[in-house]
Amino acid sequence: MPFYSKDWRSPGEEWVKTQEGWEKKKVLECTAQRFPAINYNNSDDSQTKSWSQDNEEADKNNDSVSRVPPHCHITIKCTREIAGFNGLSEAVRRLDFSSAVRDVRRFNYICALLELLLGGQRLTHLPGAAQKLLLSMLEQLADQVAESKQNLNALRALLVALQSLREAERGSCWGRPLGSRALWRHHDHAIQRIHSIAQAICIRGPGPEVVPKLHDLPEECIREILLRIQDHRDLDAASSAWSVMASVCTEQRIWRELVAFHFSQQQIDGVLKGKDDGVDVDWKKVFHQLRKLYGLREDTQFAETLSLCRHCKCLFWRSLGHPCIADQCPEYRERLKEAGGPLPPHPVPPAAFLKFFSL
């Protein structure tokens, strides 16, 4: 005889009508931009109205009402006791990726995630709601780049991947893209808006009243700036932008400190084996050899990444925190003390984040 749990007669989830379709109320409660997106078409829904008014009052009184930080519970392994699956669109909403686009610390993380989805053609294998959500994120990213006039190269790389994906899907199934025509019509309009935003971006140099400019700085200051760059592609771009930067980028010190930043001494010694104490070493060549062998440090590519709590199996932004069982349950906290203390959260790079979902 099958066993039914206590909540099998539950009325189900509460849903709210938004501009992008119907969404779960508990998911919208985790997003910072939930209020402008909500579109109440049914004026007779008194519960929805009261919930909106309560949340608007809470936004006006942020000091007295604390908002739950964005977080998302993840099913790591399905067992007899725990069964379920992880939805990408729900996780994106719960972790509030829309507002993360406008955070300078999390911007590169969102760009890397979108690049993985567009580069591997994973976007076309997602449900329609997830596709619309990710294209909306890309449009918000384009708006952020247009406002800040920064990270234009990251936006262009995403647009190239998006255009190649769009052309590859043409004719994928009997001459038509997979999915409904209405969905791809929505995608085409979104892609056109993103391209129009990117084409309208115009970066102008500072006026003559702004002093000093970069070209007015002495060579010592330029060297100190380049020594703080951790991406070799930025060094190559800087060397092609100005002759003084090109001269500084040829110095061995720049590449030697870049090697020491990304790789351990044991890895460096393995490549330098047989050379006389590092004399006449081409550190740029050594850097690229080490990069091909070991790759670059992932923890340095992003100012902030998602973290996985090892106690409650919850994804969260480390700077924002999350409601953890280790903080809320005194009995669990006592057991952690007996076991040696709480475990630190595990960082989750974009590639590891996508492994939680069936893509």
Tab-separated table of C-alpha atoms in Angstrom:
chain	number	residue	atom	x	y	z
A	1	MET	CA	0.000	0.000	0.000
A	2	PRO	CA	1.520	3.366	-0.926
A	3	PHE	CA	2.400	5.775	1.851
A	4	TYR	CA	1.198	9.357	1.676
A	5	SER	CA	2.869	12.062	3.688
A	6	LYS	CA	0.959	14.579	5.791
A	7	ASP	CA	1.007	17.270	3.113
A	8	TRP	CA	-0.469	15.241	0.260
A	9	ARG	CA	-3.718	17.220	0.634
A	10	SER	CA	-1.845	20.510	0.427
A	11	PRO	CA	-3.373	23.113	-1.929
A	12	GLY	CA	0.045	23.504	-3.564
A	13	GLU	CA	2.325	26.443	-4.250
A	14	GLU	CA	1.141	30.047	-4.428
A	15	TRP	CA	1.776	31.568	-7.836
A	16	VAL	CA	2.042	35.203	-8.914
A	17	LYS	CA	1.580	36.672	-12.379
A	18	THR	CA	4.693	38.528	-13.616
A	19	GLN	CA	5.728	40.052	-16.901
A	20	GLU	CA	7.614	36.864	-17.776
A	21	GLY	CA	4.792	34.483	-16.808
A	22	TRP	CA	3.609	32.747	-13.660
A	23	GLU	CA	6.184	32.345	-10.899
A	24	LYS	CA	6.141	30.825	-7.441
A	25	LYS	CA	5.573	33.316	-4.653
A	26	LYS	CA	8.320	31.840	-2.467
A	27	VAL	CA	10.809	32.251	-5.330
A	28	LEU	CA	9.886	35.892	-5.891
A	29	GLU	CA	10.372	36.589	-2.186
A	30	CYS	CA	14.104	35.902	-2.630
A	31	THR	CA	14.618	38.434	-5.434
A	32	ALA	CA	15.373	42.103	-4.899
A	33	GLN	CA	13.673	43.229	-8.138
A	34	ARG	CA	10.433	41.312	-7.601
A	35	PHE	CA	8.178	44.359	-7.191
A	36	PRO	CA	8.667	46.099	-10.587
A	37	ALA	CA	8.298	42.764	-12.409
A	38	ILE	CA	4.963	41.820	-10.846
A	39	ASN	CA	1.942	42.513	-13.017
A	40	TYR	CA	-1.398	42.052	-11.281
A	41	ASN	CA	-3.961	41.466	-13.977
A	42	ASN	CA	-6.629	40.076	-11.637
A	43	SER	CA	-7.963	42.864	-9.452
A	44	ASP	CA	-10.136	40.430	-7.467
A	45	ASP	CA	-7.173	38.599	-5.986
A	46	SER	CA	-7.172	40.105	-2.509
A	47	GLN	CA	-4.347	37.920	-1.218
A	48	THR	CA	-2.028	39.022	-4.012
A	49	LYS	CA	-2.885	42.673	-3.408
A	50	SER	CA	-2.301	42.457	0.315
A	51	TRP	CA	1.006	40.644	-0.235
A	52	SER	CA	2.150	43.381	-2.629
A	53	GLN	CA	1.184	46.160	-0.212
A	54	ASP	CA	2.957	44.435	2.680
A	55	ASN	CA	6.132	44.063	0.640
A	56	GLU	CA	6.017	47.685	-0.519
A	57	GLU	CA	5.728	48.792	3.091
A	58	ALA	CA	8.631	46.531	3.967
A	59	ASP	CA	10.749	48.131	1.235
A	60	LYS	CA	10.000	51.583	2.647
A	61	ASN	CA	11.055	50.482	6.112
A	62	ASN	CA	14.215	48.525	5.400
A	63	ASP	CA	15.671	49.416	8.770
A	64	SER	CA	12.889	47.760	10.745
A	65	VAL	CA	12.158	44.760	8.486
A	66	SER	CA	15.010	42.468	7.522
A	67	ARG	CA	14.882	40.869	4.076
A	68	VAL	CA	15.907	37.244	3.634
A	69	PRO	CA	19.205	37.114	1.699
A	70	PRO	CA	19.163	35.262	-1.642
A	71	HIS	CA	19.846	31.543	-1.234
A	72	CYS	CA	18.814	28.279	-2.821
A	73	HIS	CA	18.705	24.748	-1.437
A	74	ILE	CA	20.334	22.170	-3.708
A	75	THR	CA	19.745	18.413	-3.892
A	76	ILE	CA	23.256	16.993	-3.959
A	77	LYS	CA	22.335	13.302	-4.056
A	78	CYS	CA	18.976	11.589	-4.377
A	79	THR	CA	18.267	8.921	-1.762
A	80	ARG	CA	15.191	7.167	-0.409
A	81	GLU	CA	14.762	9.904	2.167
A	82	ILE	CA	15.633	12.820	-0.123
A	83	ALA	CA	14.393	12.848	-3.699
A	84	GLY	CA	14.138	15.753	-6.048
A	85	PHE	CA	15.780	17.728	-8.818
A	86	ASN	CA	17.277	21.177	-9.231
A	87	GLY	CA	15.684	23.674	-11.606
A	88	LEU	CA	17.998	26.226	-13.207
A	89	SER	CA	15.372	28.950	-13.609
A	90	GLU	CA	14.260	28.654	-9.987
A	91	ALA	CA	17.862	28.713	-8.759
A	92	VAL	CA	18.628	31.797	-10.852
A	93	ARG	CA	15.642	33.613	-9.384
A	94	ARG	CA	16.298	32.499	-5.829
A	95	LEU	CA	19.933	33.613	-6.015
A	96	ASP	CA	18.847	36.965	-7.470
A	97	PHE	CA	21.125	36.939	-10.498
A	98	SER	CA	19.246	39.919	-11.948
A	99	SER	CA	20.511	42.280	-9.259
A	100	ALA	CA	23.909	40.527	-9.227
A	101	VAL	CA	24.484	41.883	-12.738
A	102	ARG	CA	24.609	45.386	-11.243
A	103	ASP	CA	27.088	44.391	-8.546
A	104	VAL	CA	30.687	44.994	-9.616
A	105	ARG	CA	31.882	42.079	-7.471
A	106	ARG	CA	29.537	39.543	-9.065
A	107	PHE	CA	29.462	40.885	-12.621
A	108	ASN	CA	32.297	38.688	-13.928
A	109	TYR	CA	30.705	35.601	-12.378
A	110	ILE	CA	27.458	36.216	-14.279
A	111	CYS	CA	29.401	36.846	-17.497
A	112	ALA	CA	31.296	33.558	-17.127
A	113	LEU	CA	28.054	31.676	-16.468
A	114	LEU	CA	26.347	33.139	-19.539
A	115	GLU	CA	29.434	32.416	-21.621
A	116	LEU	CA	29.297	28.736	-20.620
A	117	LEU	CA	25.607	28.503	-21.473
A	118	LEU	CA	25.987	30.213	-24.833
A	119	GLY	CA	29.311	28.667	-25.846
A	120	GLY	CA	28.325	25.045	-25.340
A	121	GLN	CA	24.897	25.504	-26.950
A	122	ARG	CA	23.316	24.528	-23.658
A	123	LEU	CA	20.811	27.352	-23.909
A	124	THR	CA	18.763	25.559	-26.568
A	125	HIS	CA	18.427	22.478	-24.348
A	126	LEU	CA	16.874	24.465	-21.505
A	127	PRO	CA	13.134	24.909	-20.919
A	128	GLY	CA	11.514	27.930	-22.512
A	129	ALA	CA	11.128	29.769	-19.196
A	130	ALA	CA	14.837	29.356	-18.458
A	131	GLN	CA	15.772	30.580	-21.939
A	132	LYS	CA	13.648	33.712	-21.526
A	133	LEU	CA	15.134	34.325	-18.085
A	134	LEU	CA	18.736	34.045	-19.264
A	135	LEU	CA	18.106	36.328	-22.242
A	136	SER	CA	16.552	38.809	-19.834
A	137	MET	CA	19.720	38.615	-17.737
A	138	LEU	CA	21.811	39.269	-20.832
A	139	GLU	CA	19.673	42.298	-21.657
A	140	GLN	CA	20.118	43.646	-18.130
A	141	LEU	CA	23.851	43.039	-18.464
A	142	ALA	CA	23.885	45.061	-21.671
A	143	ASP	CA	22.023	47.883	-19.909
A	144	GLN	CA	24.579	47.823	-17.098
A	145	VAL	CA	27.484	48.008	-19.562
A	146	ALA	CA	25.779	50.879	-21.387
A	147	GLU	CA	25.313	52.809	-18.138
A	148	SER	CA	28.748	52.182	-16.629
A	149	LYS	CA	30.742	52.216	-19.911
A	150	GLN	CA	32.772	49.298	-18.531
A	151	ASN	CA	33.333	45.630	-19.506
A	152	LEU	CA	32.462	46.294	-23.129
A	153	ASN	CA	34.705	43.423	-24.278
A	154	ALA	CA	32.779	40.949	-22.102
A	155	LEU	CA	29.498	42.069	-23.667
A	156	ARG	CA	30.907	41.763	-27.190
A	157	ALA	CA	32.143	38.223	-26.493
A	158	LEU	CA	28.683	37.222	-25.282
A	159	LEU	CA	27.046	38.774	-28.337
A	160	VAL	CA	29.361	36.836	-30.665
A	161	ALA	CA	28.480	33.585	-28.892
A	162	LEU	CA	24.786	34.474	-28.984
A	163	GLN	CA	24.860	35.238	-32.695
A	164	SER	CA	26.682	32.009	-33.532
A	165	LEU	CA	24.176	30.057	-31.445
A	166	ARG	CA	21.293	31.764	-33.210
A	167	GLU	CA	22.704	30.920	-36.635
A	168	ALA	CA	23.412	27.317	-35.629
A	169	GLU	CA	19.816	26.801	-34.554
A	170	ARG	CA	18.468	27.920	-37.909
A	171	GLY	CA	17.583	24.797	-39.784
A	172	SER	CA	18.249	22.448	-36.869
A	173	CYS	CA	14.956	20.597	-37.355
A	174	TRP	CA	13.311	20.579	-40.814
A	175	GLY	CA	14.542	24.082	-41.536
A	176	ARG	CA	13.116	25.581	-38.342
A	177	PRO	CA	14.543	26.129	-34.848
A	178	LEU	CA	13.467	23.768	-32.112
A	179	GLY	CA	10.671	25.127	-29.958
A	180	SER	CA	7.510	27.062	-30.582
A	181	ARG	CA	7.415	29.933	-33.034
A	182	ALA	CA	6.132	32.292	-30.339
A	183	LEU	CA	9.090	31.450	-28.115
A	184	TRP	CA	11.671	32.071	-30.838
A	185	ARG	CA	9.850	35.228	-31.881
A	186	HIS	CA	10.292	36.411	-28.295
A	187	HIS	CA	13.974	35.402	-28.433
A	188	ASP	CA	14.504	37.273	-31.706
A	189	HIS	CA	13.008	40.468	-30.272
A	190	ALA	CA	15.172	40.148	-27.147
A	191	ILE	CA	18.323	39.563	-29.223
A	192	GLN	CA	17.530	42.595	-31.402
A	193	ARG	CA	17.097	44.762	-28.308
A	194	ILE	CA	20.416	43.536	-26.905
A	195	HIS	CA	22.216	44.294	-30.174
A	196	SER	CA	20.652	47.750	-30.367
A	197	ILE	CA	21.830	48.498	-26.822
A	198	ALA	CA	25.352	47.328	-27.665
A	199	GLN	CA	25.509	49.354	-30.880
A	200	ALA	CA	24.384	52.513	-29.092
A	201	ILE	CA	27.256	52.357	-26.590
A	202	CYS	CA	29.760	55.121	-27.261
A	203	ILE	CA	32.757	55.531	-24.974
A	204	ARG	CA	34.316	58.959	-25.096
A	205	GLY	CA	37.555	60.098	-23.565
A	206	PRO	CA	37.668	62.602	-20.719
A	207	GLY	CA	37.532	66.254	-21.590
A	208	PRO	CA	40.515	68.604	-21.524
A	209	GLU	CA	39.548	69.831	-18.060
A	210	VAL	CA	40.193	66.364	-16.537
A	211	VAL	CA	43.825	66.132	-15.430
A	212	PRO	CA	46.023	64.197	-15.091
A	213	LYS	CA	45.278	61.667	-17.800
A	214	LEU	CA	46.835	58.244	-18.203
A	215	HIS	CA	49.363	59.532	-20.730
A	216	ASP	CA	50.521	62.142	-18.218
A	217	LEU	CA	51.576	59.578	-15.616
A	218	PRO	CA	55.255	58.676	-15.307
A	219	GLU	CA	56.496	55.260	-16.325
A	220	GLU	CA	56.850	54.155	-12.692
A	221	CYS	CA	53.110	54.611	-12.115
A	222	ILE	CA	52.276	52.736	-15.313
A	223	ARG	CA	54.459	49.843	-14.124
A	224	GLU	CA	52.697	49.718	-10.750
A	225	ILE	CA	49.341	49.590	-12.537
A	226	LEU	CA	50.402	46.718	-14.781
A	227	LEU	CA	51.866	44.792	-11.849
A	228	ARG	CA	48.357	44.597	-10.354
A	229	ILE	CA	46.793	43.020	-13.449
A	230	GLN	CA	46.140	39.307	-13.000
A	231	ASP	CA	44.890	38.445	-16.500
A	232	HIS	CA	47.472	37.978	-19.254
A	233	ARG	CA	44.913	39.025	-21.878
A	234	ASP	CA	44.677	42.452	-20.251
A	235	LEU	CA	48.453	42.778	-20.491
A	236	ASP	CA	48.374	41.972	-24.198
A	237	ALA	CA	45.572	44.499	-24.737
A	238	ALA	CA	47.448	47.169	-22.752
A	239	SER	CA	50.622	46.623	-24.774
A	240	SER	CA	48.714	47.193	-28.012
A	241	ALA	CA	47.052	50.369	-26.697
A	242	TRP	CA	50.093	52.515	-25.904
A	243	SER	CA	53.801	52.379	-26.668
A	244	VAL	CA	54.812	53.032	-23.047
A	245	MET	CA	52.676	50.120	-21.838
A	246	ALA	CA	54.092	47.958	-24.603
A	247	SER	CA	57.613	48.747	-23.375
A	248	VAL	CA	56.723	47.959	-19.762
A	249	CYS	CA	54.986	44.695	-20.723
A	250	THR	CA	58.215	43.404	-22.239
A	251	GLU	CA	59.921	43.539	-18.852
A	252	GLN	CA	60.561	40.180	-17.219
A	253	ARG	CA	59.416	41.427	-13.813
A	254	ILE	CA	55.809	41.800	-15.024
A	255	TRP	CA	55.566	38.178	-16.128
A	256	ARG	CA	57.664	36.814	-13.273
A	257	GLU	CA	55.273	38.222	-10.672
A	258	LEU	CA	52.303	37.039	-12.723
A	259	VAL	CA	53.779	33.528	-12.647
A	260	ALA	CA	54.312	33.729	-8.884
A	261	PHE	CA	50.733	34.888	-8.398
A	262	HIS	CA	49.022	32.074	-10.316
A	263	PHE	CA	51.294	29.076	-9.669
A	264	SER	CA	53.005	27.398	-6.743
A	265	GLN	CA	56.748	27.156	-6.337
A	266	GLN	CA	56.653	23.408	-6.982
A	267	GLN	CA	54.910	23.936	-10.312
A	268	ILE	CA	57.400	26.637	-11.291
A	269	ASP	CA	60.375	24.444	-10.362
A	270	GLY	CA	59.014	21.646	-12.565
A	271	VAL	CA	59.127	23.901	-15.627
A	272	LEU	CA	62.448	25.567	-14.727
A	273	LYS	CA	64.216	22.240	-14.137
A	274	GLY	CA	67.588	22.197	-15.845
A	275	LYS	CA	67.983	25.984	-16.013
A	276	ASP	CA	70.710	27.782	-14.073
A	277	ASP	CA	68.927	29.495	-11.156
A	278	GLY	CA	66.466	31.285	-13.394
A	279	VAL	CA	69.157	33.084	-15.417
A	280	ASP	CA	67.964	34.292	-18.842
A	281	VAL	CA	64.501	32.888	-18.318
A	282	ASP	CA	61.718	34.037	-20.613
A	283	TRP	CA	59.006	34.423	-17.959
A	284	LYS	CA	56.293	35.097	-20.518
A	285	LYS	CA	57.026	31.756	-22.164
A	286	VAL	CA	57.141	30.081	-18.746
A	287	PHE	CA	53.761	31.587	-17.864
A	288	HIS	CA	52.072	30.200	-20.965
A	289	GLN	CA	53.652	26.782	-20.406
A	290	LEU	CA	52.324	26.682	-16.859
A	291	ARG	CA	48.930	27.956	-17.988
A	292	LYS	CA	48.598	25.097	-20.490
A	293	LEU	CA	49.734	22.525	-17.921
A	294	TYR	CA	47.837	23.604	-14.804
A	295	GLY	CA	45.406	26.339	-15.801
A	296	LEU	CA	44.865	29.594	-13.921
A	297	ARG	CA	43.593	30.036	-10.397
A	298	GLU	CA	39.804	30.177	-10.436
A	299	ASP	CA	39.553	31.983	-7.112
A	300	THR	CA	41.279	35.021	-8.592
A	301	GLN	CA	39.041	35.392	-11.637
A	302	PHE	CA	36.007	36.558	-9.656
A	303	ALA	CA	35.760	39.047	-6.823
A	304	GLU	CA	32.922	36.950	-5.397
A	305	THR	CA	31.574	33.503	-6.183
A	306	LEU	CA	28.698	31.382	-5.031
A	307	SER	CA	29.352	29.193	-2.006
A	308	LEU	CA	27.849	25.881	-0.922
A	309	CYS	CA	27.062	25.464	2.753
A	310	ARG	CA	28.182	22.007	3.862
A	311	HIS	CA	25.609	21.872	6.657
A	312	CYS	CA	22.310	22.814	5.005
A	313	LYS	CA	23.346	22.173	1.346
A	314	CYS	CA	22.443	25.702	0.345
A	315	LEU	CA	23.917	27.926	-2.379
A	316	PHE	CA	24.432	31.559	-1.380
A	317	TRP	CA	26.568	34.636	-1.988
A	318	ARG	CA	29.225	34.724	0.700
A	319	SER	CA	29.047	38.484	1.206
A	320	LEU	CA	25.273	38.299	1.801
A	321	GLY	CA	25.116	35.131	3.906
A	322	HIS	CA	22.122	32.816	4.325
A	323	PRO	CA	19.885	31.418	7.091
A	324	CYS	CA	21.893	28.338	8.112
A	325	ILE	CA	20.814	25.508	10.363
A	326	ALA	CA	24.088	25.875	12.241
A	327	ASP	CA	22.967	29.341	13.393
A	328	GLN	CA	19.291	28.607	13.988
A	329	CYS	CA	19.346	25.242	15.790
A	330	PRO	CA	21.080	25.189	19.215
A	331	GLU	CA	21.227	21.400	19.291
A	332	TYR	CA	22.912	21.230	15.902
A	333	ARG	CA	25.354	23.941	16.972
A	334	GLU	CA	26.313	21.940	20.054
A	335	ARG	CA	26.930	18.856	17.968
A	336	LEU	CA	29.138	20.891	15.640
A	337	LYS	CA	31.227	22.067	18.586
A	338	GLU	CA	31.708	18.486	19.702
A	339	ALA	CA	32.752	17.514	16.160
A	340	GLY	CA	35.375	20.260	15.953
A	341	GLY	CA	33.428	23.319	14.803
A	342	PRO	CA	31.497	24.341	11.678
A	343	LEU	CA	32.928	23.561	8.259
A	344	PRO	CA	33.807	26.459	5.945
A	345	PRO	CA	31.611	26.913	2.860
A	346	HIS	CA	32.829	25.436	-0.399
A	347	PRO	CA	33.332	27.888	-3.323
A	348	VAL	CA	31.291	27.098	-6.433
A	349	PRO	CA	32.694	28.416	-9.752
A	350	PRO	CA	30.332	28.776	-12.748
A	351	ALA	CA	31.251	25.391	-14.266
A	352	ALA	CA	30.580	23.626	-10.962
A	353	PHE	CA	27.297	25.537	-10.576
A	354	LEU	CA	25.961	24.138	-13.867
A	355	LYS	CA	26.781	20.575	-12.763
A	356	PHE	CA	23.950	20.747	-10.227
A	357	PHE	CA	21.452	20.773	-13.099
A	358	SER	CA	20.633	18.314	-15.878
A	359	LEU	CA	21.795	20.296	-18.896
